[in-house]
Each structure stands twice: as C-alpha cells, then as structure tokens.
Coordinates of C-alpha atoms in Angstrom, one line a residue:
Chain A
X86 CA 63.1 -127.8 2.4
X87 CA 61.1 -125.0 4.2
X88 CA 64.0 -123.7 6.1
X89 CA 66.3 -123.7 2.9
X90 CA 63.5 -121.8 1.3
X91 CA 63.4 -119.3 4.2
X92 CA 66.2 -118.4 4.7
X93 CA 67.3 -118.0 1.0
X94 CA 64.3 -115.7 0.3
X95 CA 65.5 -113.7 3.2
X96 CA 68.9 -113.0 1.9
X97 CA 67.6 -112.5 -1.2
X98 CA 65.0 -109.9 -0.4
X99 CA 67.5 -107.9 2.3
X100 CA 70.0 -108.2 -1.5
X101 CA 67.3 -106.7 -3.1
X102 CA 67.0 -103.7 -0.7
X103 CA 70.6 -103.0 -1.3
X104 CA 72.5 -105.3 1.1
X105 CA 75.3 -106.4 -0.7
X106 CA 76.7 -108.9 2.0
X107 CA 73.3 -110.9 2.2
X108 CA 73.2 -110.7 -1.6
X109 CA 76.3 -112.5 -1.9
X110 CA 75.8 -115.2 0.6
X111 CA 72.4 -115.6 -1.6
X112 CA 74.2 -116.4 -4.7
X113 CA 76.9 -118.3 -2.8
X114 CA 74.2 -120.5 -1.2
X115 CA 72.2 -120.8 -4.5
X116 CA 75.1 -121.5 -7.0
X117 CA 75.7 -125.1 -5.0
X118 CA 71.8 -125.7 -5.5
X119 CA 72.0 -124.9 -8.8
X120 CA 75.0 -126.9 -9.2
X121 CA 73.2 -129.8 -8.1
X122 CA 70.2 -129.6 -10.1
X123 CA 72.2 -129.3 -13.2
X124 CA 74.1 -132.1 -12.5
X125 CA 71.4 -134.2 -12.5
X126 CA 69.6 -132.8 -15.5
X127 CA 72.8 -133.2 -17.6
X128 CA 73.5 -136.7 -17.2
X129 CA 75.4 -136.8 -20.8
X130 CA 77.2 -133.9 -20.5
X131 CA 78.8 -133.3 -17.5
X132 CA 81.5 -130.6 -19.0
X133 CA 78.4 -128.2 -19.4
X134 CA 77.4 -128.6 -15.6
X135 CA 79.3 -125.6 -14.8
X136 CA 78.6 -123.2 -17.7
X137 CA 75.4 -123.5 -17.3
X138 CA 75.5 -122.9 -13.3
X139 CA 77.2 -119.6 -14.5
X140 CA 74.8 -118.7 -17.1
X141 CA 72.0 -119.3 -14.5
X142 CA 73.2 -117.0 -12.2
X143 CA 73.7 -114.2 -14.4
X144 CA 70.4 -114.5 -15.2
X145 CA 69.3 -114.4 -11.8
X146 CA 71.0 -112.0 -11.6
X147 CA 70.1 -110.1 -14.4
X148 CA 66.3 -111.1 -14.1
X149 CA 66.4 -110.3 -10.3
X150 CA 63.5 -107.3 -10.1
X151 CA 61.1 -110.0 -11.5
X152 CA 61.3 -111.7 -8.1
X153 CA 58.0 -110.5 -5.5
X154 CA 58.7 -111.6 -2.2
X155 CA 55.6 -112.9 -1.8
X156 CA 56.1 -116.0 -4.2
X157 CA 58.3 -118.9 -3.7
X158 CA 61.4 -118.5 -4.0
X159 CA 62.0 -122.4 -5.4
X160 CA 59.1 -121.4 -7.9
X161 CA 61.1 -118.6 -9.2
X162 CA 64.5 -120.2 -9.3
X163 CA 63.3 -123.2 -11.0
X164 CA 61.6 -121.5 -13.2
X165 CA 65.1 -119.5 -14.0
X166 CA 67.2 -122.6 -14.1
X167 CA 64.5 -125.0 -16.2
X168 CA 64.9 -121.9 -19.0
X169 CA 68.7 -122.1 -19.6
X170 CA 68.6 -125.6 -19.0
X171 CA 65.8 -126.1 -21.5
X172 CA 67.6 -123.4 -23.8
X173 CA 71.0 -125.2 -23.9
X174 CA 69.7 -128.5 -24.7
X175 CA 67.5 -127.3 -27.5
X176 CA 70.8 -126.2 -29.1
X177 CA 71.7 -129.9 -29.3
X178 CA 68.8 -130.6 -30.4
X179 CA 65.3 -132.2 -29.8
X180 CA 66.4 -135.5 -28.7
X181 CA 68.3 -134.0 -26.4
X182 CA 65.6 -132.0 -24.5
X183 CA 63.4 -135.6 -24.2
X184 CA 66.5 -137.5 -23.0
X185 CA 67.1 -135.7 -19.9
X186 CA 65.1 -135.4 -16.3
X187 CA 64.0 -131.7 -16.4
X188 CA 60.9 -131.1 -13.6
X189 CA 60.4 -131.4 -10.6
X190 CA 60.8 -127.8 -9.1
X191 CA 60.4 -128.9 -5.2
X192 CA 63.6 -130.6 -4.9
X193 CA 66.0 -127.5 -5.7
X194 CA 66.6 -127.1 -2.8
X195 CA 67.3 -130.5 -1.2
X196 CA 70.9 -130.9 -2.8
X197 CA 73.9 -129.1 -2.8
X198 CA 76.8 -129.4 -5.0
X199 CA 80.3 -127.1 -3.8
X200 CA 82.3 -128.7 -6.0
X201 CA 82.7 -126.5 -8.7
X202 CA 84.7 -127.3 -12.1
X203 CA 85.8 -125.1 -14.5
X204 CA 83.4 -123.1 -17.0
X205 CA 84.5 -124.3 -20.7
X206 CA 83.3 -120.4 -21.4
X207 CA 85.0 -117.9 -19.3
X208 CA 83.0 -114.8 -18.2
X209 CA 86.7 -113.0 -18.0
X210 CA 87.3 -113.2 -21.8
X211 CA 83.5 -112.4 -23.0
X212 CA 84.3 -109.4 -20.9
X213 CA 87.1 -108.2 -22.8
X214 CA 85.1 -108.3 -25.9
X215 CA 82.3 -105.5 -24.8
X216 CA 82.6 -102.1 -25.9
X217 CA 84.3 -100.0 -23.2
X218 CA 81.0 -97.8 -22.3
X219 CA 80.0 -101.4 -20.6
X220 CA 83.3 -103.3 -20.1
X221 CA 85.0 -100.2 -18.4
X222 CA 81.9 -99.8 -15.8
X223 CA 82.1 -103.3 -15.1
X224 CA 85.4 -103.4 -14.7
X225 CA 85.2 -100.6 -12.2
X226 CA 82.4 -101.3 -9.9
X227 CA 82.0 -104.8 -10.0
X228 CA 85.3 -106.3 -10.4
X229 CA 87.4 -104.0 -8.1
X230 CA 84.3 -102.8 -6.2
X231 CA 84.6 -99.0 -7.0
X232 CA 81.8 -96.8 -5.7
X233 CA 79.9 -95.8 -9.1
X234 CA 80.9 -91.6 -8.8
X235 CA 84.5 -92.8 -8.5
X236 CA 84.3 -94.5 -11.8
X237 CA 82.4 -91.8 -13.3
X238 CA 85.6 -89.8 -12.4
X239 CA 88.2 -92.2 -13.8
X240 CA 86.7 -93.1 -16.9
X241 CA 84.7 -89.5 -18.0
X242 CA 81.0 -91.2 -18.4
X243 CA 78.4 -89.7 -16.2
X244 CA 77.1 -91.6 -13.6
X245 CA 74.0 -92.8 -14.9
X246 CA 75.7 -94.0 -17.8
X247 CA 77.9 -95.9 -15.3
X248 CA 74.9 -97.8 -13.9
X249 CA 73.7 -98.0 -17.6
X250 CA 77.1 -99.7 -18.7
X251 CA 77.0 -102.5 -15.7
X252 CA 73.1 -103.2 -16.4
X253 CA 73.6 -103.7 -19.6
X254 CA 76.9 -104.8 -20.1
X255 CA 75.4 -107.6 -17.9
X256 CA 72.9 -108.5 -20.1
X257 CA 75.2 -108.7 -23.0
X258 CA 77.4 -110.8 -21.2
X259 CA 74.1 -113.0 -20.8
X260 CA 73.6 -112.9 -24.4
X261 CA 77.1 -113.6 -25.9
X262 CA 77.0 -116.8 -23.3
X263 CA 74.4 -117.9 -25.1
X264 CA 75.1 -117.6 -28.6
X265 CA 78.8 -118.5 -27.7
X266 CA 77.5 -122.6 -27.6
Chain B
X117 CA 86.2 -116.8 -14.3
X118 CA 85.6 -119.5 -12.0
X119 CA 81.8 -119.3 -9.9
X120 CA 82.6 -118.1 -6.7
X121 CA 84.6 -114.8 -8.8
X122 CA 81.2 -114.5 -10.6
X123 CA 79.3 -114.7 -8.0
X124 CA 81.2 -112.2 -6.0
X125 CA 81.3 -109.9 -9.3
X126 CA 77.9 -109.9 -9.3
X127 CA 77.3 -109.0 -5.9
X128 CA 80.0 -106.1 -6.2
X129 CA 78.1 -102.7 -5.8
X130 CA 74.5 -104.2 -6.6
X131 CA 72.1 -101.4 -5.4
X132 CA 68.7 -101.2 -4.4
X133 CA 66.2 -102.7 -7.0
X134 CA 62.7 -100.5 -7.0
X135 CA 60.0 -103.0 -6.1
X136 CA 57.0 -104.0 -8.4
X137 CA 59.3 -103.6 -11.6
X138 CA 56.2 -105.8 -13.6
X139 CA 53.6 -103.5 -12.5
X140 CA 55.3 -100.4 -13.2
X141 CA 56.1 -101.9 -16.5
X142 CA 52.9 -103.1 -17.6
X143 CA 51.2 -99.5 -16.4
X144 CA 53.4 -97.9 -19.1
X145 CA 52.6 -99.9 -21.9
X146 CA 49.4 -100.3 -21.1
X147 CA 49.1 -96.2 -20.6
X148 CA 50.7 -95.3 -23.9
X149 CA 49.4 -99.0 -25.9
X150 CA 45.7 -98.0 -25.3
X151 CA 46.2 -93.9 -25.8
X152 CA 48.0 -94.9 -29.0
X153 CA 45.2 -97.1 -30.0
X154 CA 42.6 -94.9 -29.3
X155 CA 43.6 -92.1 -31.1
X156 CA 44.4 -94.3 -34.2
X157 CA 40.1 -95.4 -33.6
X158 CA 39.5 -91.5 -33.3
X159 CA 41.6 -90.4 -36.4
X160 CA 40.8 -93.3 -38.6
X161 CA 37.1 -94.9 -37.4
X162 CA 36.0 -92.4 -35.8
X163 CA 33.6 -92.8 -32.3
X164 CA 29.9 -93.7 -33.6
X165 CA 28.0 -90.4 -33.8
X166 CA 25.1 -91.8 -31.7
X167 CA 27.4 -93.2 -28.7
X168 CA 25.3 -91.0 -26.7
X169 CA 22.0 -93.1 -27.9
X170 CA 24.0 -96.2 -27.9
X171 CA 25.2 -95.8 -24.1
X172 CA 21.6 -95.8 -22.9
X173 CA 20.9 -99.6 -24.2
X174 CA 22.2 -102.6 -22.0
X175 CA 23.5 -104.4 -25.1
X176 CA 26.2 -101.4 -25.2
X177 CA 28.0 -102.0 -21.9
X178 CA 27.3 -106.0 -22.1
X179 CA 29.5 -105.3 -25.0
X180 CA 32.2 -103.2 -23.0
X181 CA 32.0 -105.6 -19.8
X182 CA 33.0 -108.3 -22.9
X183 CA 36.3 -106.8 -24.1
X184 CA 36.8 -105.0 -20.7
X185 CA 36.8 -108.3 -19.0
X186 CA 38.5 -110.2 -21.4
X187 CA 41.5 -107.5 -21.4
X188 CA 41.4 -108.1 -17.5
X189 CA 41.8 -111.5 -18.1
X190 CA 44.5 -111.4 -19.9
X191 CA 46.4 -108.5 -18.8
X192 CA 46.5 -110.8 -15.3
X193 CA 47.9 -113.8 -17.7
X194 CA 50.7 -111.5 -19.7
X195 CA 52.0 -110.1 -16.1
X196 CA 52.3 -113.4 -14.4
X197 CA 53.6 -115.0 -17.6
X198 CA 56.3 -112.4 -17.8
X199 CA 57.7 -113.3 -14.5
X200 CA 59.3 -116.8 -14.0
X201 CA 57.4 -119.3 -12.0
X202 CA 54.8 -117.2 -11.2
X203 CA 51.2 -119.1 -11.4
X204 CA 48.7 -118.1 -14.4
X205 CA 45.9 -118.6 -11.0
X206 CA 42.3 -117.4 -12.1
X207 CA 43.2 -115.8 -15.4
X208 CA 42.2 -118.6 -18.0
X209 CA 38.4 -119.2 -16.2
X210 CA 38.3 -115.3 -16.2
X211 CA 38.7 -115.3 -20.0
X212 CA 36.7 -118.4 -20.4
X213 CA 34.2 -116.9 -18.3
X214 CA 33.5 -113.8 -20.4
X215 CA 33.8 -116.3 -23.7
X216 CA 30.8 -118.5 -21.9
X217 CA 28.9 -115.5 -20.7
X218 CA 28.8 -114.3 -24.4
X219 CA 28.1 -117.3 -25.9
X220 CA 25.3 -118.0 -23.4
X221 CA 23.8 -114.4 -24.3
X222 CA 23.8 -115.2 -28.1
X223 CA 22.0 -118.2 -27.3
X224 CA 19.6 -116.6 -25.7
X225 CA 19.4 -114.3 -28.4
X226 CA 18.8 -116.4 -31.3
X227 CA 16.9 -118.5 -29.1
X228 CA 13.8 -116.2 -29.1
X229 CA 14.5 -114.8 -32.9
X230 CA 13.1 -116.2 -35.7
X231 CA 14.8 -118.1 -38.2
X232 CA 14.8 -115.5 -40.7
X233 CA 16.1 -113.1 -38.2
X234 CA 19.8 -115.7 -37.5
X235 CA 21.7 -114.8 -40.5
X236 CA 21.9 -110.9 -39.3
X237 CA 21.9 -111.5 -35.7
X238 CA 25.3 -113.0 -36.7
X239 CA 26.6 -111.3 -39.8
X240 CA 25.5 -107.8 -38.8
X241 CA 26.5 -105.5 -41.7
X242 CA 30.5 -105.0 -40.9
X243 CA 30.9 -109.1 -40.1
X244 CA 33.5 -108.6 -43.3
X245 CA 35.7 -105.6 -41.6
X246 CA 35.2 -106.2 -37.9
X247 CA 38.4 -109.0 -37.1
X248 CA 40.5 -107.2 -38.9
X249 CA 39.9 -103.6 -37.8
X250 CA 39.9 -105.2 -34.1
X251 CA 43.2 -106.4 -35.2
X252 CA 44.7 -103.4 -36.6
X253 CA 44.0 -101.2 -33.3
X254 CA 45.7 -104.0 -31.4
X255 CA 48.8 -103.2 -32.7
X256 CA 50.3 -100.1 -30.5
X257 CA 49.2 -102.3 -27.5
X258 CA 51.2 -105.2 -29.4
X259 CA 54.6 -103.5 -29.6
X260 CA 53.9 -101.6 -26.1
X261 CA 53.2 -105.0 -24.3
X262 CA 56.3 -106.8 -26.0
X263 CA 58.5 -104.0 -24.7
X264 CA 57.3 -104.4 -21.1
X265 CA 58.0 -108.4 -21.2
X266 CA 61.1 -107.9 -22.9
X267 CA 62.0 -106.2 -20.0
X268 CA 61.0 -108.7 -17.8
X269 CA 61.6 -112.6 -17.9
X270 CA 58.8 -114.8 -19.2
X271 CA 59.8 -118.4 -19.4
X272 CA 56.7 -120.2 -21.6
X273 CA 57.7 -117.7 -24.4
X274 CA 55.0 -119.3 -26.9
X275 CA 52.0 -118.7 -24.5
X276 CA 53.7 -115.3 -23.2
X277 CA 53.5 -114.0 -26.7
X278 CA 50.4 -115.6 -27.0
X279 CA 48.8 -114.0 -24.2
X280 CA 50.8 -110.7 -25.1
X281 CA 49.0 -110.8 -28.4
X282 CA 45.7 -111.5 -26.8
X283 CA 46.2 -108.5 -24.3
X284 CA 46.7 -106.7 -27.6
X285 CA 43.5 -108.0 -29.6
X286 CA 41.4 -107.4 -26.4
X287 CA 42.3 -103.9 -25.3
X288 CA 41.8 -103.5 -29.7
X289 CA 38.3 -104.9 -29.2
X290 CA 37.5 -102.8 -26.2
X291 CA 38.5 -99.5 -28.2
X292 CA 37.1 -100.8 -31.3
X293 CA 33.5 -101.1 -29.5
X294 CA 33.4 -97.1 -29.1
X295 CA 33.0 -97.2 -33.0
X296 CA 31.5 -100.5 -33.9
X297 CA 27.4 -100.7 -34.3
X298 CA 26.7 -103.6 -33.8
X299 CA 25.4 -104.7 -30.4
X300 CA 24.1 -108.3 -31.6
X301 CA 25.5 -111.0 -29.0
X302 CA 25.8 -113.5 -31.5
X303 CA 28.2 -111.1 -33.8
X304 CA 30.1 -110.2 -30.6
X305 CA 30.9 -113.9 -29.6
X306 CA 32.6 -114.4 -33.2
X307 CA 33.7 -111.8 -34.8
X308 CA 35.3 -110.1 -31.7
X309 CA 36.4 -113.2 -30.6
X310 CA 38.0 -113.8 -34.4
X311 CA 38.8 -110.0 -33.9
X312 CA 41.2 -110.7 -30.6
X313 CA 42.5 -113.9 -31.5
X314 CA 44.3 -112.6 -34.6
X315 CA 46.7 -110.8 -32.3
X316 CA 47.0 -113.8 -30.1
X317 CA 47.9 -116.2 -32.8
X318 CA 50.7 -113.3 -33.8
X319 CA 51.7 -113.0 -30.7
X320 CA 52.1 -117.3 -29.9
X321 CA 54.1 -117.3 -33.4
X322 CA 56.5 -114.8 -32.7
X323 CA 56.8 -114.8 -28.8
X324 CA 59.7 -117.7 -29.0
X325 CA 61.9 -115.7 -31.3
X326 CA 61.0 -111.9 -29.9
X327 CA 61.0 -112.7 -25.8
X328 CA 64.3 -115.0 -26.0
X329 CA 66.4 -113.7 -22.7

C-alpha cells in the first residue's frame, strides 16, 4: 500500500535523524503490521505470535542503520521479519519451516493487527539478568527516559560507556530472546 | 513487558544514527583486509622482481582487470547481502562477466597454440601452489569482511558468507597477481578461479553459524 509505505519510511527516516516522537509512532504503526504478518505465518502456534512481534522489533531496532532511505521500506522490513520468523521455526524443526506460508513481502503492509497478547518471554525479566554496565544504562535512558549525562552522573560510567551499555545491552537482549526458545 | 512498553522503551532517547553505516563499514575492512594481505604477499612471496617488465605486457593487467573486477563484483554482492532486503542487482553477471571474459581469452589462447603447447598454457609451473597461496592471502580480508557484516544484518547467511568468502579469495587473487608469473589465460581461468573459490566455499560453510543476529 503506497501510502502505508510512505508514510512509514517517512517516520522512519525523521527517527533516524534523531526524532524520537516520529520514531515511536514508526514502531507503533509497524508493530500492528508486524503483528499481522506473524499471525498468519504461524497458523499452529498462535502463543508465539507475540514473542516473535517483540523479537522483530528489537531487531529493527537494533538493525536499524542498515536501513538506506532509498530502498523500500516493505523490502527491508520483510526482510527483518522473514529472518526471525524463519529462525524460530527452524528451532522446531524442518517440518515446521515447510508447513507454514512464509513469502510474499508486498502484503506487509496491507493488514494490521492491534490486538496485542501477552509475550510468553518478558523483555522486563531478560533485563534483570544483564550485567549492570548494560542493565543500569538501559534502565536509565530508556526506561525512565533520562538524558544519557544524567545517568553518567547517577551511576559513575562515562558517557560513552552509557551509549555503549544501551547498544549493546540491546543486542544482548536480542540474543538471550533467542536462545531463551 | 507488553509491546506498546517495548516499543516505547525502544524509542526512549534513540539518537541520531550516522548514515551509510555499510559503506563506512566495508571501507574499513576492506582498508585494513587488503593492507593486511599485502604485506603478508610482500613479507612472505615477495612482488616478482621483473613487475617492471611484466607491467609493460597486456596479459599483465588483463590479469589485474580479472581479479580487480571480480573483487568489484563481489564486494557489490557482500554489501547488499549484508543489509536485509536489499537486491543483489548487477553483481552476479558482473562476476559472471569477468568468469566468461577469461574463459573466452583462454580459448582464444589455446585456440591458436599447438597441441603440444596446451598442457603448459594451463599448468604453468606453480599450477600446484597457486589455489592455495590465493587462499592463504585471502584470509585478513576473510576475518576483516566477517567483522563488517557482523556488524550489519545479512539475512541469506549461507550466500552472505559465501560471497564474504569470495570477497576474500578475490581481493587474495588480486594481491597475489603482483607476485604470481604466470600470465597464461588458460591458468588464470582455473587456478585463480580454484584460487578464489576456496575462500568462498569457507565462507558459504561457515556464514550460517558465524553471521547469526
């Protein structure tokens, strides 16, 4: 859906530049896609719809300075989505992966899906388990939205190593979802 | 956590991301992959004494246009590979291209030789040594390439390693040539082929288990 498309990429690209606002109405907007397209995929499972909805946009997240404005944005999504998707249904094995619809990439972004259901695997408590150099930064600046010098000053790491903890106690996070199947 | 507290989590404080993160990437690595690998040519090989002579014949720099266009290939396929639901475009007929081109030049070449003459047009006198010398000055490019798509987010992760590894093999084959003597097309369409694809195979065996994100 062209305006769909549009307008998503613009959100996203304005995020990218460092508008938080835009940014979260991109991942709002795109975790009902996303919700919808893993519905369908995981015809068998439906208890997994929303872990791996999660798990998708972390890595979006996460994966986010591999986007170039210049490609689609459905492309690059898909792409993202098709991944984990693929990923969590290798874990149950091969028969798995052939029984379920996976391509397809056009129609991302014809459905939406707002009801969301509760991840089996929380986010909260995979946080706890970090080592404080990333759980403490996290904690910080992206759960109660402290500016990165302000939690420099409350928890004694510099601020690069503040920015340092949230990337990459990010990426952790990414990981232990995925080993956590 | 439910979705909508991720989702504003994530949100939170996200700054700025500098643009073109693959290019900058894959300008390190392949900065530091082929100065590595060069030096290791210059230390262990050493450059041919009569490069000098050797640059003055066209079978030289049909040579270098071969590896240099076969690492443009590919270093075109490992970028776009390492971002998700990007296109490959024009990278495989660039690589088949140069493969072709080659192979159409070797032709040629035994074409007009006698019979007598087909057995060292091909072998040349390092057939034996070539592959795997090609293969072991791929390796700094190897690791350095890996790095930059570990960084990144390839999707295919068996033909991301596999075009990783052929990155690797090709920039090998391109440094290689400064030492190698032979300038027989027939020898350069397969044993630096052999030569690059070493890497490639490496690199399409271990890509699922080393790019995993």
């Amino acid at each position: 859906m062209a305006g769909t498309e549009e307008r998503l990429r613009d959100l996203l690209v304005r995020g990218l530049a460092g508008e938080a606002a835009a940014y979260h109405a991109f991942l709002a907007e795109l975790s009902a896609h996303l919700r919808a397209f893993v519905r369908k995929r995981l015809v068998r499972t439906p208890d997994d719809v929303e872990d791996i909805v999660q798990e998708s946009l972390l890595a979006v997240h996460n994966q986010r300075h591999t986007y170039d404005a210049d490609q689609p944005l459905t492309a690059w999504v898909h792409a993202i989505a098709r991944y984990k998707l693929v990923d969590h249904l290798r874990r149950g094995g091969a028969a798995r992966l052939a029984s379920e619809p996976l391509d397809e990439a056009t129609e991302l972004f014809h459905a939406t899906d707002d009801a969301a259901a509760e991840a089996r695997r929380d986010i909260g408590k995979l946080l706890e388990a970090l080592p404080d150099r990333q759980r403490l930064p996290i904690v910080h600046v992206k759960l109660e939205g402290r500016s990165v010098v302000e939690t420099s000053r409350l928890t004694g790491l510099s601020e690069s190593a503040v920015k340092i903890g949230v990337h990459r106690g990010l990426k952790a996070l990414a990981a232990k979802l995925r080993e956590g199947r | 956590m439910k979705t909508d507290e991720l989702v504003t989590m994530l949100a939170t404080g996200a700054a700025a991301v500098p643009p073109r993160a693959a290019a900058t990437r894959y300008a390190l690595a392949m900065g530091w992959g082929a100065f590595a690998a060069t030096l290791l040519m210059a230390l262990t090989l050493g450059v041919r004494p009569d490069i000098a002579e050797a640059a003055l014949r066209p079978m030289f720099w049909a040579k270098v246009g071969y590896a240099g266009a076969l690492t443009a290939g590919s270093l075109v396929a490992a970028i776009r590979l390492s971002r998700p639901g990007a296109a490959l475009a024009a990278a495989p007929s660039l690589l088949a291209a140069a493969v072709l081109a080659m192979w159409a030049l070797a032709a040629i070449t035994l074409g007009r030789a006698p019979r007598e003459q087909w057995e060292p047009l091909l072998l040349g006198d390092t057939w034996r040594t070539c592959p795997f010398l090609i293969a072991m000055l791929s390796a700094p490019v190897f690791a350095a390439v890996l790095w930059a798509m570990q960084g990144l987010a390839p999707t295919r992760l068996r033909l991301a390693g596999g075009a990783a590894g052929l990155l690797a093999g090709t920039t090998g084959a391109l440094v290689y040539s400064l030492h190698c003597p032979e300038l027989a097309a027939p020898f350069l369409g397969v044993w630096y082929l052999i030569g690059m694809l070493i890497p490639a195979a490496v690199g399409a065996l271990l890509g699922p288990r080393l790019l995993r994100w």
